[in-house]
Each structure stands twice: as structure tokens, then as C-alpha cells.
Coordinates of C-alpha atoms and ligand atoms in Angstrom, one line a residue:
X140 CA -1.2 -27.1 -25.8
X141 CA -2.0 -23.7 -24.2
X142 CA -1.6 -24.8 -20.9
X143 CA 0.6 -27.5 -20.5
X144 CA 2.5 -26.1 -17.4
X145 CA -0.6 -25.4 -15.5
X146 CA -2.1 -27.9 -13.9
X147 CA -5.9 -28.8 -12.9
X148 CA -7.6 -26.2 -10.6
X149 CA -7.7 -29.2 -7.5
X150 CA -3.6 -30.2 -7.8
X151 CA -1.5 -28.8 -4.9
X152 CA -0.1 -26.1 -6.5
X153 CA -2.8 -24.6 -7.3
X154 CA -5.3 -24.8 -4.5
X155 CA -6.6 -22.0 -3.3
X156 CA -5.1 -20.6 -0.1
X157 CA -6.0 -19.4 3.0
X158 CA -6.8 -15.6 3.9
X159 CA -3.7 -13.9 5.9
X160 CA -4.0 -12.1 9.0
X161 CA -4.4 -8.5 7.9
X162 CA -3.4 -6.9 11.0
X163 CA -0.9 -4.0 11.1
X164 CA 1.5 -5.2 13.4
X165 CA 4.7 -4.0 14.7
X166 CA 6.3 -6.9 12.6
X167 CA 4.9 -5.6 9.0
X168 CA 6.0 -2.9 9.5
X169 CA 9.5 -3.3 9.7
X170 CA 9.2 -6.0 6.6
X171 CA 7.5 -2.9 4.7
X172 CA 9.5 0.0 5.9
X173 CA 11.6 0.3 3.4
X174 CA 8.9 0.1 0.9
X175 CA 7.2 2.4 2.4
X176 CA 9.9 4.4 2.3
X177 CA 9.5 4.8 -1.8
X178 CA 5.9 6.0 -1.4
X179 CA 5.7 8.2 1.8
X180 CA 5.6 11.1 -0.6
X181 CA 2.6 10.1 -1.9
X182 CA 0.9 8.3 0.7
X183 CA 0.1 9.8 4.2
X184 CA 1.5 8.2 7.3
X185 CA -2.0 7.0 8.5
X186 CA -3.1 5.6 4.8
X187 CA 0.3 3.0 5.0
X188 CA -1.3 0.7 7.8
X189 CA -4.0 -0.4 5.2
X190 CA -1.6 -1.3 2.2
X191 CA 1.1 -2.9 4.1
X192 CA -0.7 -5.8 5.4
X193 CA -1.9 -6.3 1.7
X194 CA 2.0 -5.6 0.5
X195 CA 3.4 -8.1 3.0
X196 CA 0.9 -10.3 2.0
X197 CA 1.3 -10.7 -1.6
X198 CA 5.2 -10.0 -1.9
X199 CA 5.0 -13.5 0.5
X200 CA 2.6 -15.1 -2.0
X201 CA 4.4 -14.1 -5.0
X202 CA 7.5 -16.5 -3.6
X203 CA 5.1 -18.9 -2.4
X204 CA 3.3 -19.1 -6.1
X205 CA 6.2 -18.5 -8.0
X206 CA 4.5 -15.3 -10.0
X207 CA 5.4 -11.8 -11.2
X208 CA 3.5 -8.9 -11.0
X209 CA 3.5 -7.1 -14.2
X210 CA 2.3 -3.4 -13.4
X211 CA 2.0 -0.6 -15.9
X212 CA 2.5 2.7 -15.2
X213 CA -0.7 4.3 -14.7
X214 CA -1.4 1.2 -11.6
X215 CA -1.0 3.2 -8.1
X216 CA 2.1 4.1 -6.3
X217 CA 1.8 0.9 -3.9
X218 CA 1.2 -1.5 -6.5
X219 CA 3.6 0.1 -8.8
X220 CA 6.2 0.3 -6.1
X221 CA 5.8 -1.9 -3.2
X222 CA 4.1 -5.0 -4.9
X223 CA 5.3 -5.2 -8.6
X224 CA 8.4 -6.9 -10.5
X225 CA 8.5 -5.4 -13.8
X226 CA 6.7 -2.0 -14.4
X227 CA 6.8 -0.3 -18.1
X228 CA 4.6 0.8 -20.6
X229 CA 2.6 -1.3 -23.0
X230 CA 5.7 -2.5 -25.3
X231 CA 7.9 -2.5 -22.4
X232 CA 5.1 -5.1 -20.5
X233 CA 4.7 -7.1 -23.8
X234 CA 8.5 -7.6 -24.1
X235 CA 9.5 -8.3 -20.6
X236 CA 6.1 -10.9 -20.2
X237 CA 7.8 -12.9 -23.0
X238 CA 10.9 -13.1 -21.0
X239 CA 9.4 -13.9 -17.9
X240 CA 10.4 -17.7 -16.5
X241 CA 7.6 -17.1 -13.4
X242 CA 4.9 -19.9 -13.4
X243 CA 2.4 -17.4 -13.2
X244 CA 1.8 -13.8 -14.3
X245 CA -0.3 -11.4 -13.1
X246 CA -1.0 -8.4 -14.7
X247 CA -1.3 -4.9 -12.8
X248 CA -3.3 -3.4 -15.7
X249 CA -6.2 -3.9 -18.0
X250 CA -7.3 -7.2 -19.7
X251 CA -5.9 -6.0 -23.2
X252 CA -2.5 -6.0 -21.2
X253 CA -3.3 -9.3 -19.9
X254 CA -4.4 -11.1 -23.3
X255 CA -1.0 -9.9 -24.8
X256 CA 0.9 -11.2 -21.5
X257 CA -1.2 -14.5 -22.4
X258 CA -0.3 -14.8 -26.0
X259 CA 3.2 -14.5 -25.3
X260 CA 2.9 -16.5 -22.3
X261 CA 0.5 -19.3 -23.9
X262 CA 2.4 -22.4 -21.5
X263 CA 2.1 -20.0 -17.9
X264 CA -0.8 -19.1 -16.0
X265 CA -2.0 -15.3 -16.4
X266 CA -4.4 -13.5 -13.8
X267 CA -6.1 -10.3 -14.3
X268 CA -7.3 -9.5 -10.9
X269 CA -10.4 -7.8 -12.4
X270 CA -12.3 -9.2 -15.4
X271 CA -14.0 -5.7 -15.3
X272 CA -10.8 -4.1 -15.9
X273 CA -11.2 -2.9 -19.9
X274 CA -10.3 0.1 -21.9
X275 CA -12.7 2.6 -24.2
X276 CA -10.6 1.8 -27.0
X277 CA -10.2 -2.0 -26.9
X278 CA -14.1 -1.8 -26.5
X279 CA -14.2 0.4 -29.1
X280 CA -13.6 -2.1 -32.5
X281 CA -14.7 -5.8 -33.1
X282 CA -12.6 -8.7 -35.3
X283 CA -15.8 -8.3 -37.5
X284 CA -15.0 -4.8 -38.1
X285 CA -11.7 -5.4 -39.3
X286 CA -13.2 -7.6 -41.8
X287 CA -15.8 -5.1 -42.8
X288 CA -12.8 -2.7 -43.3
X289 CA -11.0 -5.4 -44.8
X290 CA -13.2 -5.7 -47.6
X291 CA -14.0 -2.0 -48.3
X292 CA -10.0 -1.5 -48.8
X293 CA -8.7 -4.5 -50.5
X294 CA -4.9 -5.5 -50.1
X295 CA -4.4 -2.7 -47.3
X296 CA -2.5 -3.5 -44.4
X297 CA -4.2 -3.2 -41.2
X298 CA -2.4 -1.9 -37.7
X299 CA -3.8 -2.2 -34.6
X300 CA -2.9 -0.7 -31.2
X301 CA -2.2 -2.9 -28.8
X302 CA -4.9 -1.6 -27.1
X303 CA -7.2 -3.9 -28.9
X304 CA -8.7 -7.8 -28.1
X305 CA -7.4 -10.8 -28.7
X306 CA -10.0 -11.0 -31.2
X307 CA -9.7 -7.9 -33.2
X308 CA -5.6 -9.0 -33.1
X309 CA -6.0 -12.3 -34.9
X310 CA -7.7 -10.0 -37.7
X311 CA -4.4 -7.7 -38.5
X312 CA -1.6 -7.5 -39.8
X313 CA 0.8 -6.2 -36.9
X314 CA 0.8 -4.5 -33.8
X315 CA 1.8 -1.4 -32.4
X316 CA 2.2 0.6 -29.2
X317 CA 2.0 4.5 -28.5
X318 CA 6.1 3.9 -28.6
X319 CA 6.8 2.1 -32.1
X320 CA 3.7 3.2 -33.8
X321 CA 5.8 5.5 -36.7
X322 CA 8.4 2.5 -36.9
X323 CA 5.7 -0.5 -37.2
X324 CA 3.4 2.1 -40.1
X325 CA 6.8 2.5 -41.9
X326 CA 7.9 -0.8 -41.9
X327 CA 5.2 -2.5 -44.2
X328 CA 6.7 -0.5 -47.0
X329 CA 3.1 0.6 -48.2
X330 CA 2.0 4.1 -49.5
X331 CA -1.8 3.4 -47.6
X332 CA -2.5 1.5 -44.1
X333 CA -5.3 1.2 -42.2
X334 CA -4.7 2.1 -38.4
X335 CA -7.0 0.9 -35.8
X336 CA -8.9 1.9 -33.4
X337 CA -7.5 5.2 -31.8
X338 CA -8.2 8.5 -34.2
X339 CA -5.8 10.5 -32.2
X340 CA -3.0 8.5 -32.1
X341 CA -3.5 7.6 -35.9
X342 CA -3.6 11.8 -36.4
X343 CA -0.3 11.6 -34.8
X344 CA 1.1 9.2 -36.4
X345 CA 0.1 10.6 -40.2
X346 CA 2.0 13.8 -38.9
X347 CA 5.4 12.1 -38.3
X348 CA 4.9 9.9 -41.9
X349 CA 4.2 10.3 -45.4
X350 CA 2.6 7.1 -45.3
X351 CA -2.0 7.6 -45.9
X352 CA -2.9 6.9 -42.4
X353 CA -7.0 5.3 -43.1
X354 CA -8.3 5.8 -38.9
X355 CA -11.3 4.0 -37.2
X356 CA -13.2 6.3 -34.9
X357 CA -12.0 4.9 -31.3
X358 CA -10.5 7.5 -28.4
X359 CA -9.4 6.9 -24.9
X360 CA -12.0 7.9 -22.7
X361 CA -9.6 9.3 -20.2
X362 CA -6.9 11.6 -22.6
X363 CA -9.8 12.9 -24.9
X364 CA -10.6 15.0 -22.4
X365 CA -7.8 17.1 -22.0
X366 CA -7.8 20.1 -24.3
X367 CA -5.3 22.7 -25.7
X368 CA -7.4 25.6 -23.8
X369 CA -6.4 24.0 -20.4
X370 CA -2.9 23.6 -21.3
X371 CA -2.7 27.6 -22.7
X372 CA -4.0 28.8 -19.6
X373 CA -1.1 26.4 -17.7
X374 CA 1.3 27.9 -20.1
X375 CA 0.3 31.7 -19.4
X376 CA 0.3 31.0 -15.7
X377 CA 4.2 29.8 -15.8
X378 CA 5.7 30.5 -19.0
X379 CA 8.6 28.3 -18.0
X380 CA 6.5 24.3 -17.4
X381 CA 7.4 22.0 -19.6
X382 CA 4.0 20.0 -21.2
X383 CA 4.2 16.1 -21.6
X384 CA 1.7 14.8 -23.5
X385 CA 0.6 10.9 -24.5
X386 CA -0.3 10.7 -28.7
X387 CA -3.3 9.4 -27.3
X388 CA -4.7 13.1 -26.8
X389 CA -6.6 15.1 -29.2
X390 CA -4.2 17.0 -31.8
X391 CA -4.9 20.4 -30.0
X392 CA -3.3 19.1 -27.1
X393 CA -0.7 17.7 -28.7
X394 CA -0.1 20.9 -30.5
X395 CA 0.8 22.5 -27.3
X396 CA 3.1 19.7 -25.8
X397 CA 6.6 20.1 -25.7
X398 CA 7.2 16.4 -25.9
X399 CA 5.0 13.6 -26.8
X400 CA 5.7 10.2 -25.7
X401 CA 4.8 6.8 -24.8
X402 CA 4.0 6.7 -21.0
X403 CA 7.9 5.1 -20.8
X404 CA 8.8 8.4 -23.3
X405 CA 7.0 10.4 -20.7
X406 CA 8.8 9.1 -18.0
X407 CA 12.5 9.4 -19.2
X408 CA 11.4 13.1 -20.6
X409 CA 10.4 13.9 -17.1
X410 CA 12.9 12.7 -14.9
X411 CA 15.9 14.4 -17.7
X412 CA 14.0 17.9 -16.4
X413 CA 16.6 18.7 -13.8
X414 CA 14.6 20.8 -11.4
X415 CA 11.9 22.1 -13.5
X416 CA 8.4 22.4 -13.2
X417 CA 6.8 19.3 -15.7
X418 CA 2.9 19.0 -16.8
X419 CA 1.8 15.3 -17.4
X420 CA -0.8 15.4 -19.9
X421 CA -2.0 11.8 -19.4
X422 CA -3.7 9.2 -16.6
X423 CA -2.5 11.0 -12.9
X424 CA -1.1 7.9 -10.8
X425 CA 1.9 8.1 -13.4
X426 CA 2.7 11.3 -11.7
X427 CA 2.8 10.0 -8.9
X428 CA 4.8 7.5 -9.9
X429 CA 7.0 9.3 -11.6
X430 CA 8.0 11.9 -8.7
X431 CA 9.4 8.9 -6.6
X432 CA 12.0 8.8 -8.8
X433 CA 12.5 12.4 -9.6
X434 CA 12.3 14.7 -6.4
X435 CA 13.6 17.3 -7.9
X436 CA 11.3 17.9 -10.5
X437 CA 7.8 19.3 -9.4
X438 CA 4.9 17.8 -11.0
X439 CA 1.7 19.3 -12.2
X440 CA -1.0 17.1 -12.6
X441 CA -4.6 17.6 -14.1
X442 CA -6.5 14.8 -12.8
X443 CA -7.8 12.3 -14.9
X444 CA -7.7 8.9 -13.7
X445 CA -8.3 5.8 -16.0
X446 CA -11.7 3.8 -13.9
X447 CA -10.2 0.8 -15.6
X448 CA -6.8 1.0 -14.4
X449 CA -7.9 1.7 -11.4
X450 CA -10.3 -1.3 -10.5
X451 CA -6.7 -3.2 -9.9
X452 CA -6.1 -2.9 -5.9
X453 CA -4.2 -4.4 -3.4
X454 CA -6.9 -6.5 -2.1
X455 CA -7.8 -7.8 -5.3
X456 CA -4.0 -8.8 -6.4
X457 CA -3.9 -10.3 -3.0
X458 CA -7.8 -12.2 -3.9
X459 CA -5.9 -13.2 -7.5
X460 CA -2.7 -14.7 -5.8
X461 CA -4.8 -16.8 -3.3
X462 CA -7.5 -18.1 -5.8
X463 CA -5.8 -18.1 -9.2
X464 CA -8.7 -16.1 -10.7
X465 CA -9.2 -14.2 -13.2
X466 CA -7.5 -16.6 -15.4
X467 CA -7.0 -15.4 -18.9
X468 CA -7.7 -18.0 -21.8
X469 CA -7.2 -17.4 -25.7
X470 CA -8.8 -19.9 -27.8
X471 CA -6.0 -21.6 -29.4
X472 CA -6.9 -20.5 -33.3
X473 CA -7.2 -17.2 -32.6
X474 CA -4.4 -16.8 -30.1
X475 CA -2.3 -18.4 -33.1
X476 CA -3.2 -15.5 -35.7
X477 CA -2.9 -12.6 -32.6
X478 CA 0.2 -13.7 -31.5
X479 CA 1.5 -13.2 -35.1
X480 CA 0.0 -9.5 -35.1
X481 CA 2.2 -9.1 -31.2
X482 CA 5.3 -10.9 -32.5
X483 CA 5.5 -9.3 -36.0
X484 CA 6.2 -5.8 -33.9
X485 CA 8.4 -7.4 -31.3
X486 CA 10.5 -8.9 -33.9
X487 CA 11.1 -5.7 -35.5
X488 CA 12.2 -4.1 -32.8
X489 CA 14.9 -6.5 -32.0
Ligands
13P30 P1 1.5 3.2 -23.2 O1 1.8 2.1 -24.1 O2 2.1 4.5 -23.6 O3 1.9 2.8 -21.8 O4 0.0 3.5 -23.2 C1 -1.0 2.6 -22.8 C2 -2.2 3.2 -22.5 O5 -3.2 2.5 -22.2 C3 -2.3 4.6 -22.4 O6 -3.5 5.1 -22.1
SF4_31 FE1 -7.6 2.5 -22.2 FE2 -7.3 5.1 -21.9 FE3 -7.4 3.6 -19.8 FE4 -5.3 3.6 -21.4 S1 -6.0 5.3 -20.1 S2 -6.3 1.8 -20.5 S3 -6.2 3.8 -23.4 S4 -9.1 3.9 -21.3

């Protein structure tokens, strides 16, 4: 049973909860100094009185509810650094929700990220603070689709990005993310596959293996529109930035990168740059993000931000924590044959 450790909607544990006091008193602020303290370069003195109430707040409820926020890294610097227990990129998320031994997870991300939490996760509860919360490629391709392309190429093995439904999941043959992509394609042992539903990262992908990459027509709304032009005229105005790009971007693009990475990649590439000047070719929060940990380093970042990712705030992880919504639910077939897809690539990296 999906949901054996999660009890009916009116039993103590779960009943919803009263709003806190908001107010941004002397006391919050000493309990969020120190978290404020990781963000101050980012956010202005007179922005903090807003988000610590919310911070306070939820870090109290987490205890209270026994959950874990799972943020990835494009969520913004006070979720990512004041609010959340595990942050990562898409692999990093999937592996660390199947260890987690909370009662309830909520995801600081979009609902593809939440589903994958669930299906590895089936017994705990998983919110998704916003239902609205998608992603132009997981809306991009349908499990009838994968059918469709089933039959037009008998006998060859489908891979899907993670960033994909529940649905289209149960319909493949694996997973991948933008970090194991290469590995997962080269480990069916087959000379053809069919790789779903991002056409950039599938170009990328056929240019690191000899295995036939066969790509569906999906792109991510936010690094499609980053082109090589833009990065040139970065290059000619400091010869000596280094460019950081996600696969996710048009080849162009990625023809002008000096690395490209996972957002995780991205990351450890970034922070390695000892005192340079670093271009993140991808969603901008991550840059923020990223220069917490890397002062040194100065960031350039064109700026364009995910409007999914970005419909997860502090007042609605505090809304999810006191009313247990959005929960996310996988009919029980279907999560059966997705999970397979999300475990068949976990497995192979262990
Ligand atoms: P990562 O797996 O690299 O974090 O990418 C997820 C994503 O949605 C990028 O747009
Ligand atoms: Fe989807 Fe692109 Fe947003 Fe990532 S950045 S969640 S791929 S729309």
C-alpha cells in the first residue's frame, strides 16, 4: 500500500495547523542570524525581515512534522540556504529522497522532482507546495507518445530524462539525468536508442557516444534561449571568463562553453575556479547560490529564471508544512512500472 505510513487527513498528526505570528521581532532575528548570515550577499538588509519570519517558521515546523525539505539548485538563496536539508541536482535529489527516513518530504522544486521523490518514497508523505509548478519539457511528451514511438521503432530502448511524468516513466525503459545521461545511453548495450524528450540534451549526448541517438522534439523553455552570439560577445569582452553551460542548451551554446555540466557539475566546476571570473549559462538563482560558497570567484549571470522553479516561495513551503497540501499521489500500477525506469538508473550508478 502506497501510503501505509500516512495516516487519514483528520488524525492528529496530520491536522492542519495554525498560522504563526509573522512578526519580525527582535527574537527571530537572533534564531535567523546566522542564517542570514549565508545570504546577506545576496539579499539586502531591508529584504531579510520578510523571509525570516517565514524561515523561523518552517525550520520550527519541519521538527514539529518531522519533514525534509528537498530543494534543488535553481530554488532561491533563502530556500536553498536558510530553509532546506538536502539540496542537489536532479540525480543528487532522486538519490538522497530514497534515503530519507523523514515522515514527510517536501520538495523545493517542480512536480517532476516531486513524483520521482514519491516513487521512491511510495510509504511517506510528499508535498509540492505548488501544483502549478511544471517544466516545458515534462509537458512536452505524453505515455501515449512513447507508445506511438514505440511502435514506429520496434525493439528500441527508450530513455527518458527525468524531466518527464510519472506517466511518460512507466512507458520506458530507464531514466536518466543531465549527469549520467552518456553512462545510462551506454549501458543498454544497443547500437540505436530512443531519447526522450529534450533535443538538446539528446544532441549532446550523440556527441559524447557512438551509440544512434533517435530525439523527440522537447527543449527547456528557459536554456533555449541562450545563444552562442551572446556568449561570443562575453568572450570578446573578457577573453579570460570561463563559460559553464547546462547540456540542456542549444549546441551553439554549448559549442562555446568551456565545461558542460549537470547543475551539481556546474557547481563543483565553479567553485574549483580559484578567483576567476565564471559565466553560468543556465537558470540565475543557481548563481546565486553558488557565490555563497565561492566568494572568490565572481559570477556573471545572464538572467533567465525558470517561472516554474520559481512559483516555490517561502510562504508557500510555510502554507505546505501547515496544511499537508499539495500531496503527490502515483497510481499504484503506474508508479510500479516508473519506479522501475528511476531505479534501473539508480542501480547503475551504485
Ligand atoms: P539538473 O539535473 O542538472 O539539476 O537539471 C535539472 C533541470 O531541470 C535543469 O533545467
Ligand atoms: Fe524544466 Fe527548464 Fe525549468 Fe529545468 S529550467 S525545470 S528543464 S523548464
Amino acid at each position: 500500500m502506497m501510503t501505509a505510513r500516512v495516516p487519514g487527513p483528520d488524525s492528529g498528526e496530520n491536522r492542519v495547523l495554525p498560522m504563526p505570528d509573522l512578526t519580525y521581532t527582535p527574537e527571530v532575528a537572533a534564531e535567523t542570524a546566522h542564517l542570514y548570515d549565508r545570504v546577506k550577499h545576496v539579499v539586502p538588509p531591508v529584504e531579510w525581515p520578510f523571509h525570516a519570519p517565514y524561515v523561523a517558521a518552517i525550520n520550527r515546523l519541519k521538527k514539529e512534522r518531522d519533514a525534509v525539505i528537498l530543494a534543488h539548485n535553481y530554488q532561491t538563496p533563502e530556500i536553498y540556504n536558510c530553509v532546506a536539508d538536502v539540496v542537489g541536482d536532479s540525480l543528487q535529489l532522486a538519490k538522497l529522497a530514497a534515503r530519507s527516513t523523514a515522515r514527510i518530504i517536501v520538495q523545493g522544486g517542480v512536480h517532476f522532482m516531486a513524483e520521482t521523490s514519491k516513487l521512491l518514497n511510495p510509504d511517506k508523505m510528499v508535498l509540492i507546495p505548488d501544483l502549478k509548478a511544471g517544466c516545458s519539457l515534462a509537458s512536452s511528451i505524453t505515455g501515449a507518445d512513447i507508445r506511438r514511438l514505440r511502435e514506429a521503432y520496434p525493439g528500441v530502448p527508450v530513455v527518458a530524462y527525468v524531466n518527464t511524468s510519472a506517466e511518460v516513466k512507466a512507458e520506458v525503459d530507464i531514466c536518466c539525468t543531465s549527469a549520467n545521461a552518456v553512462q545510462v545511453v551506454e549501458s543498454l548495450g544497443v547500437d540505436r536508442v530512443l531519447f526522450v524528450p529534450d533535443q538538446y540534451l539528446a544532441k549532446y549526448v550523440a556527441s559524447k557516444t557512438k551509440v544512434q541517438i533517435i530525439s523527440w522534439h522537447g527543449a527547456c523553455e528557459v536554456h533555449e534561449r541562450f545563444t552562442g552570439e551572446e556568449l561570443r560577445r562575453y568572450r570578446e569582452a573578457d577573453p579570460s571568463i570561463r563559460i559553464i553551460a547546462h547540456p540542456e542548451c542549444p549546441p551553439d551554446v554549448i559549442a562555446e562553453a568551456d565545461f558542460t555540466g549537470s547543475t551539481a557539475g556546474m557547481i563543483d566546476y565553479a567553485t574549483s575556479q580559484k578567483g576567476g571570473k565564471v559565466l553560468l549559462v543556465t537558470e540565475c538563482s543557481m548563481a546565486d547560490n553558488v557565490a555563497a560558497s565561492a566568494r572568490d570567484v565572481e559570477f556573471v549571470r545572464p538572467c533567465n529564471l525558470c517561472p516554474h522553479m520559481k512559483r516555490i516561495t517561502l510562504p508557500k513551503i510555510l502554507d505546505s508544512l501547515l496544511t499537508l497540501q499539495h500531496r503527490v499521489e502515483i497510481p499504484e500500477e503506474l508508479a510500479v512500472r516508473a519506479r522501475r525506469s528511476v531505479e534501473r538508473m539508480i542501480n547503475l550508478q551504485n
